[in-house]
Tab-separated table of C-alpha atoms in Angstrom:
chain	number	residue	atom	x	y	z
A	1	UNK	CA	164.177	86.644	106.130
A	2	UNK	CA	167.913	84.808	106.208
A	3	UNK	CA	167.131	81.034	105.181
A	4	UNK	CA	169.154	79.187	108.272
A	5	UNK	CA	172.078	76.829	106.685
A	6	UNK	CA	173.703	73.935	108.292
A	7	UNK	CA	176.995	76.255	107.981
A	8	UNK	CA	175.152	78.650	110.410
A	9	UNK	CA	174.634	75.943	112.825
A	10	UNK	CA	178.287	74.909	112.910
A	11	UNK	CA	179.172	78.333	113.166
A	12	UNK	CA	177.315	78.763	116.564
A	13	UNK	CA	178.710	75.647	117.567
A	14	UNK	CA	182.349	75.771	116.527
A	15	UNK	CA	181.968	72.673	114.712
A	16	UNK	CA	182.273	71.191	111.528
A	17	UNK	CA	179.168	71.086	108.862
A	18	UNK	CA	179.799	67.716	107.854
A	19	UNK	CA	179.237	67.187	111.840
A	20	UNK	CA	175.844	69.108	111.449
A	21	UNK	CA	174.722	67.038	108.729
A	22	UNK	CA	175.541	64.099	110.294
A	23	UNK	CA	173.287	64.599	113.174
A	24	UNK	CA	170.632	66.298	110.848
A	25	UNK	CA	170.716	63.156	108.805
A	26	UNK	CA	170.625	60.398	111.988
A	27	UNK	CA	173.830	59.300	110.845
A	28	UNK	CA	176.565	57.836	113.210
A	29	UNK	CA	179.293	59.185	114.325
A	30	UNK	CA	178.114	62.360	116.378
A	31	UNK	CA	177.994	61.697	120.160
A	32	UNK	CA	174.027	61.642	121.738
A	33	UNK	CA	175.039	64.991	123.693
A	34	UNK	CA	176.214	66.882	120.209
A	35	UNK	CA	173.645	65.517	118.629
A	36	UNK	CA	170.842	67.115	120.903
A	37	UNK	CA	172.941	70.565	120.895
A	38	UNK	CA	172.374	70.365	117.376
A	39	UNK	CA	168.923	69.070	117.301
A	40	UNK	CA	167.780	71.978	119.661
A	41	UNK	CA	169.915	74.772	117.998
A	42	UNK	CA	168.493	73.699	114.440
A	43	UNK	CA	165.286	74.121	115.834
A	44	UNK	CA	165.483	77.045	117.428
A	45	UNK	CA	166.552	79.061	114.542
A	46	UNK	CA	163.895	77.885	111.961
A	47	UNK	CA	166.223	75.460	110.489
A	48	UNK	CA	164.980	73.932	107.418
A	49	UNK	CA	166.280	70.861	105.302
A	50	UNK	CA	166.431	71.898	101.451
A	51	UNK	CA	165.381	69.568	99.691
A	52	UNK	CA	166.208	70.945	96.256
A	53	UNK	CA	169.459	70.868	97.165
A	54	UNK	CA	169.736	67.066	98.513
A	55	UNK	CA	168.031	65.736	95.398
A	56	UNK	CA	170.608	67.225	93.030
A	57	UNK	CA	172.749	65.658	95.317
A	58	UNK	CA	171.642	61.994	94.410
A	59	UNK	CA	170.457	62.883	91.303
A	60	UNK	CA	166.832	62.985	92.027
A	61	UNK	CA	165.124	66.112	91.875
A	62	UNK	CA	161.513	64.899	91.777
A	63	UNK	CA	160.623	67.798	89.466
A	64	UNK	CA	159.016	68.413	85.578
A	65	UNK	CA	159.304	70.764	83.342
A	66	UNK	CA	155.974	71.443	81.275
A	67	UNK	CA	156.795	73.897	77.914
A	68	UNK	CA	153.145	75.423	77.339
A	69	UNK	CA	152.468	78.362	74.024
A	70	UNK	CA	150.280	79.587	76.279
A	71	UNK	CA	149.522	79.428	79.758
A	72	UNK	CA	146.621	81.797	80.487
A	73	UNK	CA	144.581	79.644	77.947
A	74	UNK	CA	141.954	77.619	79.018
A	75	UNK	CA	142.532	74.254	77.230
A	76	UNK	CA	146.196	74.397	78.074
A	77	UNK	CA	145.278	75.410	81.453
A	78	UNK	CA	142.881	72.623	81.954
A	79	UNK	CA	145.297	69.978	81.003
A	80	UNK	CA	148.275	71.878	83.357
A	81	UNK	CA	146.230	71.252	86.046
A	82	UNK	CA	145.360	67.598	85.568
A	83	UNK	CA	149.393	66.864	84.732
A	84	UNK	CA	150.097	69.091	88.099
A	85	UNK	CA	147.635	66.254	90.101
A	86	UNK	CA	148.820	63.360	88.581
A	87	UNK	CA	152.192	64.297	89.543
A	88	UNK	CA	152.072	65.395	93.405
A	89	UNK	CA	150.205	62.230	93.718
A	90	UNK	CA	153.525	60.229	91.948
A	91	UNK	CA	155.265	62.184	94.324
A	92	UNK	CA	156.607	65.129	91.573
A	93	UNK	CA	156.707	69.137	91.648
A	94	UNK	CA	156.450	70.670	87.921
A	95	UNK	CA	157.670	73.834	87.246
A	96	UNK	CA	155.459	75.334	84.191
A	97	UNK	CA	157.344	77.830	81.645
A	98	UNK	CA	155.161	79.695	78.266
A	99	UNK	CA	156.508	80.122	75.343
A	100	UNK	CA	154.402	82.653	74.520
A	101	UNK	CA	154.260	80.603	70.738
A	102	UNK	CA	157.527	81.656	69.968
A	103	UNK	CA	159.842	79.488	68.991
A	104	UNK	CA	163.288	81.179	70.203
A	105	UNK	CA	160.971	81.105	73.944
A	106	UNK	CA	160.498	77.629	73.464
A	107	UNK	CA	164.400	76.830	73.044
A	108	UNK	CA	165.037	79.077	76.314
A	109	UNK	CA	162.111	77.341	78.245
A	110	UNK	CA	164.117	73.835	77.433
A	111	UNK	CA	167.361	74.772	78.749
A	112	UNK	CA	166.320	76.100	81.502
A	113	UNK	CA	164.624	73.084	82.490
A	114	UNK	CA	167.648	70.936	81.679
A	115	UNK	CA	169.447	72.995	83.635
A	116	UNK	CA	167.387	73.045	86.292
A	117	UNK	CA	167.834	69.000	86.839
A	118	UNK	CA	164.220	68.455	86.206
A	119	UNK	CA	164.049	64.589	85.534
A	120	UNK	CA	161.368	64.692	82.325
A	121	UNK	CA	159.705	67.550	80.104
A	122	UNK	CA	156.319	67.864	79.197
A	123	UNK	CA	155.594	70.277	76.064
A	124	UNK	CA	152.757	71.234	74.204
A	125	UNK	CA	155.177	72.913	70.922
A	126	UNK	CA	154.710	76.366	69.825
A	127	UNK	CA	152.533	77.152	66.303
A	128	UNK	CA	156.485	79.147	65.334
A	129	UNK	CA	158.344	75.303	65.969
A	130	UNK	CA	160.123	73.746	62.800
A	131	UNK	CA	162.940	72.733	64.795
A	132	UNK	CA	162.632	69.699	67.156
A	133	UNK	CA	166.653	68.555	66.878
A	134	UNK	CA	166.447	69.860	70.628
A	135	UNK	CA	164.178	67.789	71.732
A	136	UNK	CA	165.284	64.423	69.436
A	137	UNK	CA	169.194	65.151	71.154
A	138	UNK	CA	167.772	64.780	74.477
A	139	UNK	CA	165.750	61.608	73.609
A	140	UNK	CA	168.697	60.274	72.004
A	141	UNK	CA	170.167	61.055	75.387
A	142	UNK	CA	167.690	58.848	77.294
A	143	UNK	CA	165.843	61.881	78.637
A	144	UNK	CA	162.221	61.836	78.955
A	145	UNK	CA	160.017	64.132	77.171
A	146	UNK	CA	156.487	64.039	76.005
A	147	UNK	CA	154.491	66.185	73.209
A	148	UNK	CA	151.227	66.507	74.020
A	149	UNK	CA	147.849	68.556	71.870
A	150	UNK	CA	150.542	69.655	68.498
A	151	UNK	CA	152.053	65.991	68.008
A	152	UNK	CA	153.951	65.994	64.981
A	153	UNK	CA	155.731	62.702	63.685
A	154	UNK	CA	159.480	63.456	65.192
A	155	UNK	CA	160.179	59.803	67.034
A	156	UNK	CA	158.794	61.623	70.303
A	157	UNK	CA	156.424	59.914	72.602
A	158	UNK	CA	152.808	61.732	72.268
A	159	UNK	CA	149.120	62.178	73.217
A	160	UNK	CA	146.756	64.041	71.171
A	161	UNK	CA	143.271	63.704	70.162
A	162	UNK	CA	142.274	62.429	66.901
A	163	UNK	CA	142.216	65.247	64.806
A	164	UNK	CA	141.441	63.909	61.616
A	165	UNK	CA	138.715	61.904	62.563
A	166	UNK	CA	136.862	64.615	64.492
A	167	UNK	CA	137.416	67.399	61.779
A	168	UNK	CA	135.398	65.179	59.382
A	169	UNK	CA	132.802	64.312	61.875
A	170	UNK	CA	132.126	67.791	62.277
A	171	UNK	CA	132.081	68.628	58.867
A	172	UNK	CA	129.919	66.020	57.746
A	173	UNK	CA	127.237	67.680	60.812
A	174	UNK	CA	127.286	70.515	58.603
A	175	UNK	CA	126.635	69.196	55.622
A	176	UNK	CA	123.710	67.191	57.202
A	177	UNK	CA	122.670	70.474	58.460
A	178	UNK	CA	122.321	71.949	54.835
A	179	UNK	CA	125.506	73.497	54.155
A	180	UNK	CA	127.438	73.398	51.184
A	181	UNK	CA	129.990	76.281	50.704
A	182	UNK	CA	131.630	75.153	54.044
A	183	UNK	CA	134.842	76.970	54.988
A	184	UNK	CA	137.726	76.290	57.485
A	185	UNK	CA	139.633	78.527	59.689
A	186	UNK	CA	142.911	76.665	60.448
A	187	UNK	CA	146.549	77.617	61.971
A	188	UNK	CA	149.587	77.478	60.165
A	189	UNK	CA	150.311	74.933	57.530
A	190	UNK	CA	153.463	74.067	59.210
A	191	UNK	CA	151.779	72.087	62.324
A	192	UNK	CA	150.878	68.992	61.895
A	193	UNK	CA	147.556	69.529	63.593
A	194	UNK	CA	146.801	71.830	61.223
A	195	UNK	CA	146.929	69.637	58.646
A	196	UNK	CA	145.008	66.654	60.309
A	197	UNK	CA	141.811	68.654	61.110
A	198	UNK	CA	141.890	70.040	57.520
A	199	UNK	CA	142.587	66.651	56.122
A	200	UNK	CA	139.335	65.376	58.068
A	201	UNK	CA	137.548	68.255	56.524
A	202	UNK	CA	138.536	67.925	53.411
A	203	UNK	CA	138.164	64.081	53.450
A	204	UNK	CA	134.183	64.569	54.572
A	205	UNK	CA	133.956	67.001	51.128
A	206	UNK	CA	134.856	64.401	49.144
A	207	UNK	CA	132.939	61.820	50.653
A	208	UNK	CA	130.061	63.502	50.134
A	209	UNK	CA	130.302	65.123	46.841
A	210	UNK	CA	131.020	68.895	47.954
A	211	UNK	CA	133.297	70.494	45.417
A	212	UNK	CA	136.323	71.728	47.468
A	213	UNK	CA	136.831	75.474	47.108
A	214	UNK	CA	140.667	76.767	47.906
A	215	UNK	CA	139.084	79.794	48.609
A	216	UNK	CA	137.264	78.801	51.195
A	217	UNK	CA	140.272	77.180	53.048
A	218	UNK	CA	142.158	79.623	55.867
A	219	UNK	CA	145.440	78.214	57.405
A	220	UNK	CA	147.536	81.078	58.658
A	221	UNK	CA	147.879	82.025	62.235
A	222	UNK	CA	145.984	80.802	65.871
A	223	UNK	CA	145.163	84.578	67.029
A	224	UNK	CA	142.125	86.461	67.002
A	225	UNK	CA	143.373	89.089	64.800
A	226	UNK	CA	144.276	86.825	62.382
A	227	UNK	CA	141.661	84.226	62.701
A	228	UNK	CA	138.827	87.845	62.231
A	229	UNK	CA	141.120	89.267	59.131
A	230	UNK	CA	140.462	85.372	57.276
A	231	UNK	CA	136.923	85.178	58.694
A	232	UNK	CA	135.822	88.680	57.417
A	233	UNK	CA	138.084	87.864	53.706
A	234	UNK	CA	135.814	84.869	53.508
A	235	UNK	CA	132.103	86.400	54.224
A	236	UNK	CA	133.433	89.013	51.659
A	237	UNK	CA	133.505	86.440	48.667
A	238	UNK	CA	131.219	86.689	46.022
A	239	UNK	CA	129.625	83.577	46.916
A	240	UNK	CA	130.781	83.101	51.269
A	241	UNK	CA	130.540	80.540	53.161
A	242	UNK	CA	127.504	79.002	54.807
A	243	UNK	CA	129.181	77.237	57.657
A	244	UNK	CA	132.513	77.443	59.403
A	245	UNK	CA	134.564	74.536	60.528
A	246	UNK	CA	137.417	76.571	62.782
A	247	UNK	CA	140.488	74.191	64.082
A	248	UNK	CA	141.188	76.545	67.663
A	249	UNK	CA	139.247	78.626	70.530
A	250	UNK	CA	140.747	81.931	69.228
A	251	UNK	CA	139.399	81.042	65.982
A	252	UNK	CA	135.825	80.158	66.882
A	253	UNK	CA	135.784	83.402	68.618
A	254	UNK	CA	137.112	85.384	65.746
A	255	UNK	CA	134.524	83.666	63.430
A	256	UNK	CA	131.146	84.949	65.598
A	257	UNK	CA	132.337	88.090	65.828
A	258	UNK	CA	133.056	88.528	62.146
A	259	UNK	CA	129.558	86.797	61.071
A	260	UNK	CA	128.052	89.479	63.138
A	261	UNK	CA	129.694	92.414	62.515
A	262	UNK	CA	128.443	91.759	58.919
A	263	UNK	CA	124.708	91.736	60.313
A	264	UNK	CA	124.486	88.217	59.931
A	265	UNK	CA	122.745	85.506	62.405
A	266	UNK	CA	124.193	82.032	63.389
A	267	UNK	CA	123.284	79.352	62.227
A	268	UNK	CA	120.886	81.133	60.030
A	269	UNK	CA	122.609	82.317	57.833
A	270	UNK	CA	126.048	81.033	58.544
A	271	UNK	CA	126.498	77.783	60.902
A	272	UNK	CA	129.737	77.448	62.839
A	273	UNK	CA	131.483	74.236	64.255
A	274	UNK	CA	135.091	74.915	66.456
A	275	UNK	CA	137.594	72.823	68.437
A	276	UNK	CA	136.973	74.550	72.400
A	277	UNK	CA	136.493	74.006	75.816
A	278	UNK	CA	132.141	72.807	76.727
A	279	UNK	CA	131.824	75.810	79.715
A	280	UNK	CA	132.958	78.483	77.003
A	281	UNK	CA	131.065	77.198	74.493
A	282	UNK	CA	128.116	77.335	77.127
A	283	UNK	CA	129.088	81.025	77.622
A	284	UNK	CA	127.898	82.357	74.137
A	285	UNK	CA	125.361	83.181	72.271
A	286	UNK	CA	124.316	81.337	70.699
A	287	UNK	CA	125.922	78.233	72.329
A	288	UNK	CA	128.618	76.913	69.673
A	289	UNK	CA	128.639	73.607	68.562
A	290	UNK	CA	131.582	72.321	69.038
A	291	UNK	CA	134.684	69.125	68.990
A	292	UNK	CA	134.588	67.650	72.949
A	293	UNK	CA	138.173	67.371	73.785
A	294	UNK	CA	139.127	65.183	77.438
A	295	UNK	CA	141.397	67.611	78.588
A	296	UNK	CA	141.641	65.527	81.963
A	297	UNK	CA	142.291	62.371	79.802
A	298	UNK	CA	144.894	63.831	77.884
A	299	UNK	CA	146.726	65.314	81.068
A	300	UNK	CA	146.657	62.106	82.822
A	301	UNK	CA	148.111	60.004	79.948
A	302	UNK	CA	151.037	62.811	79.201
A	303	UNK	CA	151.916	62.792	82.726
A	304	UNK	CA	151.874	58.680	82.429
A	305	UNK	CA	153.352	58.362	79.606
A	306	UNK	CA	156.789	60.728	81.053
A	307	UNK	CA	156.477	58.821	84.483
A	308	UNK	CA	157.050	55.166	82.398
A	309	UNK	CA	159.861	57.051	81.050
A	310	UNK	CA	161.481	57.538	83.672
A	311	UNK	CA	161.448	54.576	85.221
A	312	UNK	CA	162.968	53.156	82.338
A	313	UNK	CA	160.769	52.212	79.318
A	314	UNK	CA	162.198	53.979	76.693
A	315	UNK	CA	159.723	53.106	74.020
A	316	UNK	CA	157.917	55.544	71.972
A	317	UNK	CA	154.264	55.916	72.484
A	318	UNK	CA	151.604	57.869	70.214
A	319	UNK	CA	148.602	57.473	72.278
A	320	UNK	CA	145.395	58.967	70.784
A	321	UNK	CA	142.554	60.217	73.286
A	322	UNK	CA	138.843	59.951	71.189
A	323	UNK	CA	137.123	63.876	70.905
A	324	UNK	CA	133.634	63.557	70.111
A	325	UNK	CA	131.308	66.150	68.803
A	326	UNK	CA	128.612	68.413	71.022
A	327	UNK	CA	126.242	70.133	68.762
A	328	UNK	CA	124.233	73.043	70.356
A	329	UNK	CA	122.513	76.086	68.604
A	330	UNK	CA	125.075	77.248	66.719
A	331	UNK	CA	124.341	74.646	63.309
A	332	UNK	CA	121.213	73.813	62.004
């Protein structure tokens, strides 16, 4: 179906469009008996205003951009939706792109955006990202953008959870539980979350006297595959681990299934701790332990955060949203 233009309307009345818009617009200028003509004939063919195309007009196109690795996740999806409410009720539309955790998708998700006239971006960076000179050139630039979950220290406004903090709360559950050879299943070294929640982990080791074991330490990719390939490597050791601290959904998943497949029980034999979402955690068996994180908190500050920005505070912001741990029968 033909979208109906204002050119369309002038054409049917032999005038000009700048006449139609006039009218359209309650402007002066246009005699009352024109201005009906118009009225009518507008409405008669299904006119509609569009209003994508007035707010690049002034500048204003009431939109966001949100850069996610991964849309059809549920903790990404989760905190999409709460960014989504916060900003119809501000009055905003978001347009939501994937990078798919690729890097070169990431770059192509960005200028899109830009060029779409979207007043702020919203991006959660993909595991692949090393390069944030994008994103500091458009800050530089005035533009508003926000990092949100991966946060690492690039002069970019952020909310994240405290990732440290939480990795060495969980670990030191563990070791309360009994364990001692206590491994972690982490993504690559290269994001800074990464290293926080194995920093936390580590940290608890030493606080309690547990010798750290390299060995026993997994940082490659956040994907089942490779999350069940370092899993299965470390059950294989000589002496495996007794517990598993993993840093990502995917990774928590991998782990069960490769404590299992070796015909072993959780937590009897091996305990497991993971960063996910409480209803998935409620979906296994047995119910994993697990790092709370306030998805709706941290979509609600991100989207808060890019709205002060673009009404003009230009500070940078690292705001930190508390996780706490939920233990359930997956540790002793």
């Amino acid at each position: 179906m033909k979208r109906i233009s204002q050119r369309d309307i002038a054409r049917q009345l032999g005038v000009n469009v700048s006449t139609v818009s006039r009218a359209l617009r309650g402007l002066d200028g246009v005699s009352a008996e024109l201005k009906q003509q118009i009225e009518q004939l507008s409405e008669q063919m299904g006119y509609r205003p569009n209003p994508f195309a007035v707010s690049l007009r002034y500048d204003t196109t009431h939109t966001i951009g949100i850069v996610v690795p991964d849309v059809s996740f549920n903790h990404y999806a989760h905190i999409v939706k709460r960014i989504e409410a916060e900003a119809r009720n501000a009055g905003y539309m978001c347009i939501i792109t994937d990078s798919d955790e690729k890097q070169k998708n990431e770059a192509d998700c960005l200028e899109w955006l830009v060029n779409m006239h979207v007043e702020g971006i919203i991006i959660c960076p993909s595991q692949e990202t090393t390069d944030f000179s994008r994103l500091q050139q458009l800050r530089k630039a005035h533009f508003p953008v926000v990092l949100f979950d991966r946060a690492p220290d690039v002069g970019i406004s952020s909310v994240s959870i405290n990732d440290s903090d939480s990795a060495r709360q969980a670990t030191n559950s563990l070791i309360d539980g009994g364990a001692r050879r206590i491994a972690f299943l982490g993504g690559s070294n290269q994001m800074k979350q990464t290293t926080d929640r194995k920093h936390g982990y580590l940290v608890a080791l030493r606080e309690r006297g547990i010798p750290i074991r390299p060995e026993l330490v997994k940082c490659h990719s956040i994907s089942f595959n490779s999350g069940l390939s370092d899993a299965m490597e470390l059950l294989s050791l000589p002496e495996p681990p007794d517990a598993i601290l993993a840093s990502h959904g995917l990774l928590v998943n991998a782990a069960m299934h490769a404590v299992t497949s070796h015909g072993l029980r959780i937590p009897d034999d091996v305990s497991i701790v993971g960063y996910m979402s409480d209803w998935v955690s409620e979906l296994t068996t047995p119910r994993i332990s697990f790092v709370r994180q306030n998805l709706r908190e941290i979509g609600c500050k991100t989207f808060r955060l890019l709205l002060d920005q673009i009404r003009g505070n230009d500070n940078v912001q690292q705001v930190v949203v508390k996780a706490r741990l939920e233990l359930r029968e997956s540790t002793r």
